[in-house]
PDB file of C-alpha atoms and ligand atoms in Angstrom:
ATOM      1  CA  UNK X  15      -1.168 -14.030 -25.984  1.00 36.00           C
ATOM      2  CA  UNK X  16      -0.197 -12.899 -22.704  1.00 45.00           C
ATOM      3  CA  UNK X  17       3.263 -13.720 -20.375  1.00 45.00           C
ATOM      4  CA  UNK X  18       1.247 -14.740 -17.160  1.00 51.00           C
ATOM      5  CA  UNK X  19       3.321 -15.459 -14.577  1.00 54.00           C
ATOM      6  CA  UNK X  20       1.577 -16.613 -11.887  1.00 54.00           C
ATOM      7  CA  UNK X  21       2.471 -15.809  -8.430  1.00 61.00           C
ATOM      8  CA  UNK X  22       2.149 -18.775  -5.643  1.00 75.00           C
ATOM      9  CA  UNK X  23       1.679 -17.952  -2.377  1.00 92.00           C
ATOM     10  CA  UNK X  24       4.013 -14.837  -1.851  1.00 97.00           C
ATOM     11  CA  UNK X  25       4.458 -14.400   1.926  1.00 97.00           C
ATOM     12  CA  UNK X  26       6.333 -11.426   4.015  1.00 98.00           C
ATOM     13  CA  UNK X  27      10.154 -13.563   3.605  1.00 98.00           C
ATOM     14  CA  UNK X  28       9.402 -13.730   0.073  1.00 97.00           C
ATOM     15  CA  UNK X  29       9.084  -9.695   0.105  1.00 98.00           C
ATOM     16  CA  UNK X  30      11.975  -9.640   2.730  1.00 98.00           C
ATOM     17  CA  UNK X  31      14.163 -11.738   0.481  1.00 98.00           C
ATOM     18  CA  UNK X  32      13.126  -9.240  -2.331  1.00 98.00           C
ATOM     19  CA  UNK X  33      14.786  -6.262  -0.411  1.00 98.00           C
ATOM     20  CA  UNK X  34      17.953  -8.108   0.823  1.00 97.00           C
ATOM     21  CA  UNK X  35      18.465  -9.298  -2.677  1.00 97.00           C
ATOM     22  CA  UNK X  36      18.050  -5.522  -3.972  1.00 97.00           C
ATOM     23  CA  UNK X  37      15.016  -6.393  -6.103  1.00 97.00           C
ATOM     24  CA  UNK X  38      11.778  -4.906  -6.578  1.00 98.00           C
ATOM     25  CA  UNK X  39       8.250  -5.849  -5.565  1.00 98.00           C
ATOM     26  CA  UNK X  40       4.741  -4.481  -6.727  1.00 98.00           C
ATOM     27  CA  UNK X  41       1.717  -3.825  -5.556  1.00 98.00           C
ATOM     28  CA  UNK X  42      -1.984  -3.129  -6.378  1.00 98.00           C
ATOM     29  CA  UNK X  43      -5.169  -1.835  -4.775  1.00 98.00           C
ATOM     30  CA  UNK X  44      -7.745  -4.533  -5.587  1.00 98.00           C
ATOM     31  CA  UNK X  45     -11.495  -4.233  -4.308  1.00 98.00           C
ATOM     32  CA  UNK X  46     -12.879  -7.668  -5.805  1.00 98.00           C
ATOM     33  CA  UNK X  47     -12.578 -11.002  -7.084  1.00 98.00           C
ATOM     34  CA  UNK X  48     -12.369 -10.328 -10.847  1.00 98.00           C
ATOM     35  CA  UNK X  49      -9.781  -7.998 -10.391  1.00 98.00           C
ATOM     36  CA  UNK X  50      -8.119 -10.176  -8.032  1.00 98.00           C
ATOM     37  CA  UNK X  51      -7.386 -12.633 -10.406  1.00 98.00           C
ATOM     38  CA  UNK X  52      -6.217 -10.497 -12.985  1.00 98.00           C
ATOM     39  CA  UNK X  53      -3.589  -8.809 -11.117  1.00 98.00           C
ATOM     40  CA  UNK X  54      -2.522 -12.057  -9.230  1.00 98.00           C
ATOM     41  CA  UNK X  55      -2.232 -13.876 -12.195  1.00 97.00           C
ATOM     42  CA  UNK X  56       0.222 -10.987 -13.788  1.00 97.00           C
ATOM     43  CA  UNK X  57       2.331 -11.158 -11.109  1.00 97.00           C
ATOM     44  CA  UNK X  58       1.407  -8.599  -8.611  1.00 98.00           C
ATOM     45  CA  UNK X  59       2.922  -9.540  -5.038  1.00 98.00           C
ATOM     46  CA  UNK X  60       0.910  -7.559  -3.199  1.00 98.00           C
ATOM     47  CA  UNK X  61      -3.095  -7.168  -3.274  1.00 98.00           C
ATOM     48  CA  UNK X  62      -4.009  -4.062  -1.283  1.00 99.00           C
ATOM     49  CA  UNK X  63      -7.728  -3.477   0.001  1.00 99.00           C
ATOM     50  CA  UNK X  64      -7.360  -0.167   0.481  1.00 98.00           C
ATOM     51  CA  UNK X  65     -10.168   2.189   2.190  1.00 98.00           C
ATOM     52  CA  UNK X  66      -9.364   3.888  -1.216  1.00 98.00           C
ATOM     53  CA  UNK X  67     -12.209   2.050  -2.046  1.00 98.00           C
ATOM     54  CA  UNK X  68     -14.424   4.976  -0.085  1.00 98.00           C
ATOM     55  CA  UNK X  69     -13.418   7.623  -3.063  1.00 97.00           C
ATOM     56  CA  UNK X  70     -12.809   4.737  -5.724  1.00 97.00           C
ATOM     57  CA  UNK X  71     -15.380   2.852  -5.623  1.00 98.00           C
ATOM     58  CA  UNK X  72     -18.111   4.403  -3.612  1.00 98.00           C
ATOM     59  CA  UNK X  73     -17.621   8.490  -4.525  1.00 97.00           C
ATOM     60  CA  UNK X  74     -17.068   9.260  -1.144  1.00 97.00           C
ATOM     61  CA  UNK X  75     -13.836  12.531  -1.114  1.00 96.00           C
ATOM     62  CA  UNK X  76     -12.247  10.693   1.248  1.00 97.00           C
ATOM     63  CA  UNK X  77     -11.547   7.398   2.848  1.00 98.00           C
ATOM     64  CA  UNK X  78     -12.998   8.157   6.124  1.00 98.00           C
ATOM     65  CA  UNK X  79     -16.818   6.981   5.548  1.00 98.00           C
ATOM     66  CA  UNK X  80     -15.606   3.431   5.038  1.00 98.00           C
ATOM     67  CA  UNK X  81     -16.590   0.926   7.659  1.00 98.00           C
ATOM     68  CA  UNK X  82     -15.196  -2.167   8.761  1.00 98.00           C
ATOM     69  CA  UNK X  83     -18.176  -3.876   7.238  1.00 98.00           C
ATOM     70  CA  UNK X  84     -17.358  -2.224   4.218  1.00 99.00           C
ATOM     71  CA  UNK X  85     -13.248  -3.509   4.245  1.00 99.00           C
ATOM     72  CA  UNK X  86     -14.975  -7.460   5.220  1.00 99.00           C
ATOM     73  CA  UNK X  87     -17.025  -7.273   2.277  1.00 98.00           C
ATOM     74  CA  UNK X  88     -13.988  -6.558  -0.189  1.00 99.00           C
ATOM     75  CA  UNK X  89     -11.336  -8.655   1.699  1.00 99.00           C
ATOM     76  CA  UNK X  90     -13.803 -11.278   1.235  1.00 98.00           C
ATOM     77  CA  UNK X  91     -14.100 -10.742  -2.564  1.00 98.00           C
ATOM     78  CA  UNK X  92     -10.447 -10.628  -3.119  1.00 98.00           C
ATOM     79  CA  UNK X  93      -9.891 -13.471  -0.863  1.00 98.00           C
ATOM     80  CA  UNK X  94     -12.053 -15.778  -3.382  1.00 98.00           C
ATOM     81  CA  UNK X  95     -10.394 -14.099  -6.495  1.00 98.00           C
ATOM     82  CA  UNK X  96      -6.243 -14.234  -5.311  1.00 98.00           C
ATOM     83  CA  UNK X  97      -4.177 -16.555  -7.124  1.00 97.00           C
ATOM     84  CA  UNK X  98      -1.695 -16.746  -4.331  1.00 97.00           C
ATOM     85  CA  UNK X  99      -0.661 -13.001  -3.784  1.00 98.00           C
ATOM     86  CA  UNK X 100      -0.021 -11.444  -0.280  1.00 98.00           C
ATOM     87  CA  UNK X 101      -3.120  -9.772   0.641  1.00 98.00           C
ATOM     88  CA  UNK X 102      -3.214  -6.531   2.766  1.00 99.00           C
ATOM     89  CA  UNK X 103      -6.007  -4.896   3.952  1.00 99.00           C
ATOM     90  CA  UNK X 104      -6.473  -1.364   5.284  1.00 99.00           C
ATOM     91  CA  UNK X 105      -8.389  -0.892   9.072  1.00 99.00           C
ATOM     92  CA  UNK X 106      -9.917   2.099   8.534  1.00 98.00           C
ATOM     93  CA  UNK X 107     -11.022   5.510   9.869  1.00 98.00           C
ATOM     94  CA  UNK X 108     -11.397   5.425  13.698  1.00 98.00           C
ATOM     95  CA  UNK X 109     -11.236   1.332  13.794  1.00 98.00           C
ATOM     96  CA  UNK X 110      -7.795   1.456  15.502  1.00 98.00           C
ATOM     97  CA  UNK X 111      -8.754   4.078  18.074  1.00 97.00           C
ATOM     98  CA  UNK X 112      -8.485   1.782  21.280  1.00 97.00           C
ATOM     99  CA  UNK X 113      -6.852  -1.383  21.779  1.00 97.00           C
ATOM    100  CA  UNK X 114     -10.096  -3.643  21.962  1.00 97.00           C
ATOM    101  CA  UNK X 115     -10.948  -2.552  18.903  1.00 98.00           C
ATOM    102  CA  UNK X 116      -7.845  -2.832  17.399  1.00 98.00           C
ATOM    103  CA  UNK X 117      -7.595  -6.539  17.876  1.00 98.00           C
ATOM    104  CA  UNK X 118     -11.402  -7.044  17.327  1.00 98.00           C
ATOM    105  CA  UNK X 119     -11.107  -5.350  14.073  1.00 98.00           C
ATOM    106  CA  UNK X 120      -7.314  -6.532  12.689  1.00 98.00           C
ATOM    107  CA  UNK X 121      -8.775 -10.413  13.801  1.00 98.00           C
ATOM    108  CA  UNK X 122     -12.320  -9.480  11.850  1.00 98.00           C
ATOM    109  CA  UNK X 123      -9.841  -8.877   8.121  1.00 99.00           C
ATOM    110  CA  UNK X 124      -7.521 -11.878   8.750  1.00 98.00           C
ATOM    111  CA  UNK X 125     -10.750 -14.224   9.537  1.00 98.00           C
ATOM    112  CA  UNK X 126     -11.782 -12.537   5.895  1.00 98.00           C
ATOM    113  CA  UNK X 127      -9.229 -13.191   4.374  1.00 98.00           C
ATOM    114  CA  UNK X 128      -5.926 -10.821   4.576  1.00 98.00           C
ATOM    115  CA  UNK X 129      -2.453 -12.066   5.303  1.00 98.00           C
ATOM    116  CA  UNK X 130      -1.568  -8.492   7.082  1.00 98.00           C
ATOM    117  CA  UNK X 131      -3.185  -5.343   8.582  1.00 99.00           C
ATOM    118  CA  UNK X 132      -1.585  -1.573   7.475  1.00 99.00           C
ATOM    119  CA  UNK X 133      -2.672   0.879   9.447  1.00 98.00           C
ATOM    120  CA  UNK X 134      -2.027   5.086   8.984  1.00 98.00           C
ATOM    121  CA  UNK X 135       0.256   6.833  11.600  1.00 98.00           C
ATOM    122  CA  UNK X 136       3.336   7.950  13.475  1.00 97.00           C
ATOM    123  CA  UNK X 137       4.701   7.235  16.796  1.00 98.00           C
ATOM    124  CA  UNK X 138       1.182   7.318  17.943  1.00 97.00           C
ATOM    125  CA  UNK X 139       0.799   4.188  16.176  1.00 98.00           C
ATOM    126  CA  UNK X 140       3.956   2.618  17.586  1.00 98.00           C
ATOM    127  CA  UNK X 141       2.101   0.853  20.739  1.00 98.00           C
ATOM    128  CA  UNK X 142      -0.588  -0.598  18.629  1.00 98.00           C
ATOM    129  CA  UNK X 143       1.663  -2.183  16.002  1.00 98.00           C
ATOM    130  CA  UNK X 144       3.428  -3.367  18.848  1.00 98.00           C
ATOM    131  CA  UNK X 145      -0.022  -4.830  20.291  1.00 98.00           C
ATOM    132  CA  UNK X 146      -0.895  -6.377  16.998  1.00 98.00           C
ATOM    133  CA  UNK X 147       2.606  -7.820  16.214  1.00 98.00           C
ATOM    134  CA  UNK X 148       2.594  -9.534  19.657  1.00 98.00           C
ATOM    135  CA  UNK X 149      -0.510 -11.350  18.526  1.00 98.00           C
ATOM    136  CA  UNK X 150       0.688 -12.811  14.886  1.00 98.00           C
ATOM    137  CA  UNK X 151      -0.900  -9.828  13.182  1.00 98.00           C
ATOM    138  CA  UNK X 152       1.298  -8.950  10.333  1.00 98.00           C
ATOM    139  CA  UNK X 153       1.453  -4.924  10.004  1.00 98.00           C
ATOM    140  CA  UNK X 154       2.644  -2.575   7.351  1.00 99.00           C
ATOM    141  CA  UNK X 155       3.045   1.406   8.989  1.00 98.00           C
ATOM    142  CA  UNK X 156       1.243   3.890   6.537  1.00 98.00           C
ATOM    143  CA  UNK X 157       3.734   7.531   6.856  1.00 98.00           C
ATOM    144  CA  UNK X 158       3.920  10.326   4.981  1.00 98.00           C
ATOM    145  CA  UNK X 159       0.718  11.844   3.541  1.00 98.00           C
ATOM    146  CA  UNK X 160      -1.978   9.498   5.231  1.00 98.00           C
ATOM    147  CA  UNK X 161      -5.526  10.229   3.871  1.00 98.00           C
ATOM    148  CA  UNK X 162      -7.263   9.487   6.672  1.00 98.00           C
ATOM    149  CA  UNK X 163      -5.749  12.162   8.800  1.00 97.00           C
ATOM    150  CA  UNK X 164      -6.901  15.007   5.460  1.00 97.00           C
ATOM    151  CA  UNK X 165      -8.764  17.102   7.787  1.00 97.00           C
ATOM    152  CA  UNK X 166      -5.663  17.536  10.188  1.00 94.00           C
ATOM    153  CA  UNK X 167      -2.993  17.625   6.974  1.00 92.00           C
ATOM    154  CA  UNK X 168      -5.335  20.653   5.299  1.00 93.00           C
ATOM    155  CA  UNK X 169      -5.776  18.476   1.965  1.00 93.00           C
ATOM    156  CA  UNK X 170      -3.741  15.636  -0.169  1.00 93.00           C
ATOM    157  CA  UNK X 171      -0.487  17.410  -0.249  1.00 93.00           C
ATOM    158  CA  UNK X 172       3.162  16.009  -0.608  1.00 97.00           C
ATOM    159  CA  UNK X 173       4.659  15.860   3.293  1.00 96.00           C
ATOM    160  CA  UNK X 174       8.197  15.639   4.347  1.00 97.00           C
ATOM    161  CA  UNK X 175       9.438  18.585   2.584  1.00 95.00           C
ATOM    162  CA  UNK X 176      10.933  20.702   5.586  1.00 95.00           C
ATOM    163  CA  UNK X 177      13.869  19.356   7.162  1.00 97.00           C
ATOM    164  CA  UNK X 178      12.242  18.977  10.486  1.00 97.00           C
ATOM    165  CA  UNK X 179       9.503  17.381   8.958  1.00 96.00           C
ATOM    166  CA  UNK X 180      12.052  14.972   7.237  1.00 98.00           C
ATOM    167  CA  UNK X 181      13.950  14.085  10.184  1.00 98.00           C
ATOM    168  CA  UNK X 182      10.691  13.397  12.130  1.00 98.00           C
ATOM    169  CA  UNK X 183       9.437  11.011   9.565  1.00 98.00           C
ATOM    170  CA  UNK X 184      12.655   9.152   9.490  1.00 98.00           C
ATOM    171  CA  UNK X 185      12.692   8.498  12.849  1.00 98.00           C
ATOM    172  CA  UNK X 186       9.086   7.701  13.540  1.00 98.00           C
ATOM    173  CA  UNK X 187       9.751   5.224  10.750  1.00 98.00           C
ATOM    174  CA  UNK X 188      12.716   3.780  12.588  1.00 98.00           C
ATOM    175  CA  UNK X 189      10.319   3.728  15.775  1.00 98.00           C
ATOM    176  CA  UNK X 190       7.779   1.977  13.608  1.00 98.00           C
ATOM    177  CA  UNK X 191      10.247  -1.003  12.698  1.00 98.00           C
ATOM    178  CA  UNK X 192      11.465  -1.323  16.200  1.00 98.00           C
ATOM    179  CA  UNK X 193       7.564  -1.887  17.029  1.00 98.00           C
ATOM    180  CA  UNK X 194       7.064  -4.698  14.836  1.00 98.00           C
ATOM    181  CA  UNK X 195       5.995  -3.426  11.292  1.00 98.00           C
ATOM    182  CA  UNK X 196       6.855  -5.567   8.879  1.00 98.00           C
ATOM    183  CA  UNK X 197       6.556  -3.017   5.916  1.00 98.00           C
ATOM    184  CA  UNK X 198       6.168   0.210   5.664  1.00 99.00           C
ATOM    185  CA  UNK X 199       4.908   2.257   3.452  1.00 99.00           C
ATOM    186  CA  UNK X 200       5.301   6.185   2.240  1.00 98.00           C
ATOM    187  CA  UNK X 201       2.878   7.821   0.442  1.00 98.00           C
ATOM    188  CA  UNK X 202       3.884  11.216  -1.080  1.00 98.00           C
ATOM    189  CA  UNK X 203       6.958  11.967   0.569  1.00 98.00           C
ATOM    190  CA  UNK X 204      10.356  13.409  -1.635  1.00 98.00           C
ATOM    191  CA  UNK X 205      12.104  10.931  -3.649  1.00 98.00           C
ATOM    192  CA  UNK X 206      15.353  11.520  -1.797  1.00 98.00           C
ATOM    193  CA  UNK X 207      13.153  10.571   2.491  1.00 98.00           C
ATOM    194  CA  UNK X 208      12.107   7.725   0.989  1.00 98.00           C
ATOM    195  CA  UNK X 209      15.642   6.579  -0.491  1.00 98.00           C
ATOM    196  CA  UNK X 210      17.342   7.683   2.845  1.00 98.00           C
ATOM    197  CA  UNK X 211      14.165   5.627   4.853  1.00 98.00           C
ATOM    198  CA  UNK X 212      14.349   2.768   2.737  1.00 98.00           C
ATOM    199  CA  UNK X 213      18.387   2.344   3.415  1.00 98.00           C
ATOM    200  CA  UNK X 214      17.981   2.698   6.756  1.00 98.00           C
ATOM    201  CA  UNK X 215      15.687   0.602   7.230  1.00 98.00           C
ATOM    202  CA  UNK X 216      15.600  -3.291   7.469  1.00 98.00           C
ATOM    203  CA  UNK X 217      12.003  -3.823   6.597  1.00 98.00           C
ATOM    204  CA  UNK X 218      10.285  -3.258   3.166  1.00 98.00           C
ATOM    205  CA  UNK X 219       9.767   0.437   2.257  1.00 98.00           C
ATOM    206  CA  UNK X 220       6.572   0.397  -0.600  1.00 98.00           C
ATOM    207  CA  UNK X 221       5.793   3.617  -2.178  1.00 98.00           C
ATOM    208  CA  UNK X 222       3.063   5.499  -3.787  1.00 98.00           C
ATOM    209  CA  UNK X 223       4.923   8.999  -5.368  1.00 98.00           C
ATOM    210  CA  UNK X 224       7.589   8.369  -3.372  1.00 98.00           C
ATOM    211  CA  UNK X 225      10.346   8.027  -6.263  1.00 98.00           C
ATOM    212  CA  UNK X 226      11.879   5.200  -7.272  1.00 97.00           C
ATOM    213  CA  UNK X 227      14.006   3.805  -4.906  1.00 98.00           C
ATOM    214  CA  UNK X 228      11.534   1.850  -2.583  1.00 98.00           C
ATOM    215  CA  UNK X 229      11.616  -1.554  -2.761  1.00 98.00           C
ATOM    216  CA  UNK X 230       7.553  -1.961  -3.491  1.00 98.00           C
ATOM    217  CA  UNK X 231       5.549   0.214  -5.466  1.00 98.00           C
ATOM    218  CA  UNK X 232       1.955   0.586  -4.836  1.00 98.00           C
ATOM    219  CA  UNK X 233      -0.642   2.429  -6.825  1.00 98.00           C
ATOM    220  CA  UNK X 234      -4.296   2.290  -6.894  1.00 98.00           C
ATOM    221  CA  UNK X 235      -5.855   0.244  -9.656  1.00 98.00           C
ATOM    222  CA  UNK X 236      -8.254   2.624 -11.205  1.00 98.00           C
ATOM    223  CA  UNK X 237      -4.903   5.113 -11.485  1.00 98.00           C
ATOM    224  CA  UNK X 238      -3.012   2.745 -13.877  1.00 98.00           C
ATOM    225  CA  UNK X 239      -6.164   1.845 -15.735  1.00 98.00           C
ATOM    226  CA  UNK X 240      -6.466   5.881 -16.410  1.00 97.00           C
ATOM    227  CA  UNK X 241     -10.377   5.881 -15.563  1.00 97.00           C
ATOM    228  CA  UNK X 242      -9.728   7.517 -12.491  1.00 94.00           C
ATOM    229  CA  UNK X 243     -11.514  11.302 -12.793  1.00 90.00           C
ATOM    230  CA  UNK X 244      -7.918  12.943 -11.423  1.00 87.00           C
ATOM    231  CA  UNK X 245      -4.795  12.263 -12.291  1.00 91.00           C
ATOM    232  CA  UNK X 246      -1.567  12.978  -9.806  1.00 93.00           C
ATOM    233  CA  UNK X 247       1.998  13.845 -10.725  1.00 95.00           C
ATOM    234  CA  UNK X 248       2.725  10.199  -9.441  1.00 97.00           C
ATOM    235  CA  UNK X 249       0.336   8.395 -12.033  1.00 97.00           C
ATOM    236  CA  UNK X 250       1.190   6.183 -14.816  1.00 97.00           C
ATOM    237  CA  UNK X 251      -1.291   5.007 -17.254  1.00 98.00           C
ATOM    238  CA  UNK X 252      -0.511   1.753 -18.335  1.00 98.00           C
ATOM    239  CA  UNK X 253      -3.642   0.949 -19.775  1.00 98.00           C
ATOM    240  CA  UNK X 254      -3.740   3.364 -23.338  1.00 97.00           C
ATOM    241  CA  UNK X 255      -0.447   1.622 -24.701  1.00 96.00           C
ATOM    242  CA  UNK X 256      -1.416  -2.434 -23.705  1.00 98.00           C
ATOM    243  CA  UNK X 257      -1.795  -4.455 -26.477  1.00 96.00           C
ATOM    244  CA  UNK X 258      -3.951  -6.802 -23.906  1.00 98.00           C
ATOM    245  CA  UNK X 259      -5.923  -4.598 -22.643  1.00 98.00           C
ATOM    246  CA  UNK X 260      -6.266  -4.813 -19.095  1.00 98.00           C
ATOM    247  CA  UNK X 261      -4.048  -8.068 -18.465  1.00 98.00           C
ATOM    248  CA  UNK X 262      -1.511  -6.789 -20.700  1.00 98.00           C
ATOM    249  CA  UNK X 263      -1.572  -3.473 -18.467  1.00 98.00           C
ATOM    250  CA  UNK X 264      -1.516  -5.279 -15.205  1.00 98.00           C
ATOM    251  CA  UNK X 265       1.586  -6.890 -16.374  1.00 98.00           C
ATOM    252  CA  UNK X 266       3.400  -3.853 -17.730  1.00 98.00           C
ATOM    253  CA  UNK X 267       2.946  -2.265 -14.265  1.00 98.00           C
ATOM    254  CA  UNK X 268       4.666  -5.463 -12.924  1.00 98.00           C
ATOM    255  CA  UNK X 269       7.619  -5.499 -15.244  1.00 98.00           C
ATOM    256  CA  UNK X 270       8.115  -1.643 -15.215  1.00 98.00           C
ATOM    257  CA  UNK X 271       8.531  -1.721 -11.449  1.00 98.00           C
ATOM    258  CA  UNK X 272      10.641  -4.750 -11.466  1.00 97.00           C
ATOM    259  CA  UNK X 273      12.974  -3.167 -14.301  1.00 97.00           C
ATOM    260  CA  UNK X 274      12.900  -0.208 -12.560  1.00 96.00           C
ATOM    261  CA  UNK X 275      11.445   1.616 -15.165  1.00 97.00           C
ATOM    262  CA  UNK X 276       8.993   2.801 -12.914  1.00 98.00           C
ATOM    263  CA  UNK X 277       8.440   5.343 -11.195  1.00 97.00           C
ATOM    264  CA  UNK X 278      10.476   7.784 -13.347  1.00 96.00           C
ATOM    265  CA  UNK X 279      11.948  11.046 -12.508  1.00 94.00           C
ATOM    266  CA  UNK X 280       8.504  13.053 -13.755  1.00 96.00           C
ATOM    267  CA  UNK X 281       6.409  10.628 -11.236  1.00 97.00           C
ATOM    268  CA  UNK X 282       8.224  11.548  -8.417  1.00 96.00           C
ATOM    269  CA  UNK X 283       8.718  14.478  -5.586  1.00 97.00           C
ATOM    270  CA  UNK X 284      11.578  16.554  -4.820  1.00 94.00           C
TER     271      UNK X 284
HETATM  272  O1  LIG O 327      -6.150   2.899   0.475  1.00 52.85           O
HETATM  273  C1  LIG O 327      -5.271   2.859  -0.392  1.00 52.85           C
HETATM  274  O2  LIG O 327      -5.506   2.556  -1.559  1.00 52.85           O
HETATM  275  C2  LIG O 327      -3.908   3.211  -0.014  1.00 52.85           C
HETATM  276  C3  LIG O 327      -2.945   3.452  -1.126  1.00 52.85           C
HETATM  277  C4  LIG O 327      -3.098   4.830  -1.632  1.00 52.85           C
HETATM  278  C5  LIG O 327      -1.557   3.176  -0.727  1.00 52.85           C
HETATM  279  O3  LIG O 327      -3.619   3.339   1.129  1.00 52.85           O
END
């Protein structure tokens, strides 16, 4: 038999308590209801709809094909599936690219369903979170290697590696908190930015191959189920060694973050 624990309603103080208490939070792309429940009832905090879903789900090689119909229809889904985790969902491609359609868009996911917004950027980004924060709208700041900017990055490639390149991300993260993020999260960046970001910062750091010093951990579903068709550096399968098969797997992702067990040393950057 399984260890369920159930999560019940986890909000952004919960996840702020988290980091002030020097815990450990995860998280987990989810797409629908079934899936939903499963990693809700394991314990997951966090529920991510990702635009992920464009090369997950829908064999797309990137994110940027995915519509804001497209994120309604799967925030909707989860929505009806959650147990009581925080849900975030991505606005995707283009969908933040002018302030009326920033707030048209961010309002269309929280009337389906999400608790918060995350959105992929730099300082650029800084006035909208601003914008959105004013209004309510929770946001979480998407640095370091942000997929929907592949074209201009030159492919899926660790970022943050040149000292410049460091120092800019650092302080665009800073800029990001002062703007109203509520988490943030780094994505492929060396183990040793994203322990220097997350101390310096008050908010949440979450990480996806970003070492193991963030307070969240995020990875995409189909990843720690091993059926995706690629595997990265940053990839654990917790599926092949679950004596519950998927439950059981969801729930060794939970307790290998929270023991800090995961990420190790050979899923992370330098
Ligand atoms: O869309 C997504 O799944 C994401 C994760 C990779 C963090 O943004």
């Amino acid at each position: 038999m399984s260890s369920q624990t159930q999560v019940k309603n986890i909000t952004l103080t919960a996840l702020q308590r988290i980091k002030r208490e020097g815990g450990k939070f995860s998280c987990l792309t989810a797409y629908d209801a079934c899936f939903a429940r499963i990693l809700s009832a394991a314990g997951v905090e966090v529920l991510l709809v990702g635009d992920s879903l464009g090369m997950v789900l829908q064999g797309h090689d990137s994110t940027l094909p995915v519509t804001m119909d497209d994120m309604i229809y799967h925030v909707g889904c989860v929505k009806r599936g959650n147990l009581g985790s925080l849900i975030m969902a991505d606005l995707p491609f283009m969908s933040y690219a002018s302030e009326s359609q920033t707030l048209e868009n961010a309002a269309a996911l929280m009337r389906a369903g999400a608790h918060m917004v995350k959105l992929e950027g730099g300082a650029w980004i800084a006035n909208t979170t601003r914008l959105l924060a004013e209004r309510g709208i929770p946001v979480c700041a998407h640095m370091g290697l942000t997929p929907q900017s592949v074209n201009r990055i030159g492919g899926f490639h660790v970022q943050g590696r040149d000292t410049d390149q460091a120092q800019l991300i650092l302080e665009e993260a800073s800029m990001l908190q002062e703007s109203g993020a509520n988490i943030l999260l780094l994505e492929c960046v060396p183990q040793s930015l994203a322990k220097t970001i997350t101390d310096a910062l008050k908010i949440p750091v979450v990480g996806i191959g970003a070492g193991p010093d963030t307070t969240g951990q995020i990875m995409v579903l189909h990843d720690v189920l091993g059926i995706s068709p690629i595997t990265p550096k940053f990839v654990k399968n917790f599926l092949q060694d679950s004596d519950n098969g998927i439950p059981g797997a969801i729930e060794a992702y939970v307790k290998a973050v929270r023991s800090k067990t995961f990420p190790a040393q050979e899923h992370s950057f330098n």
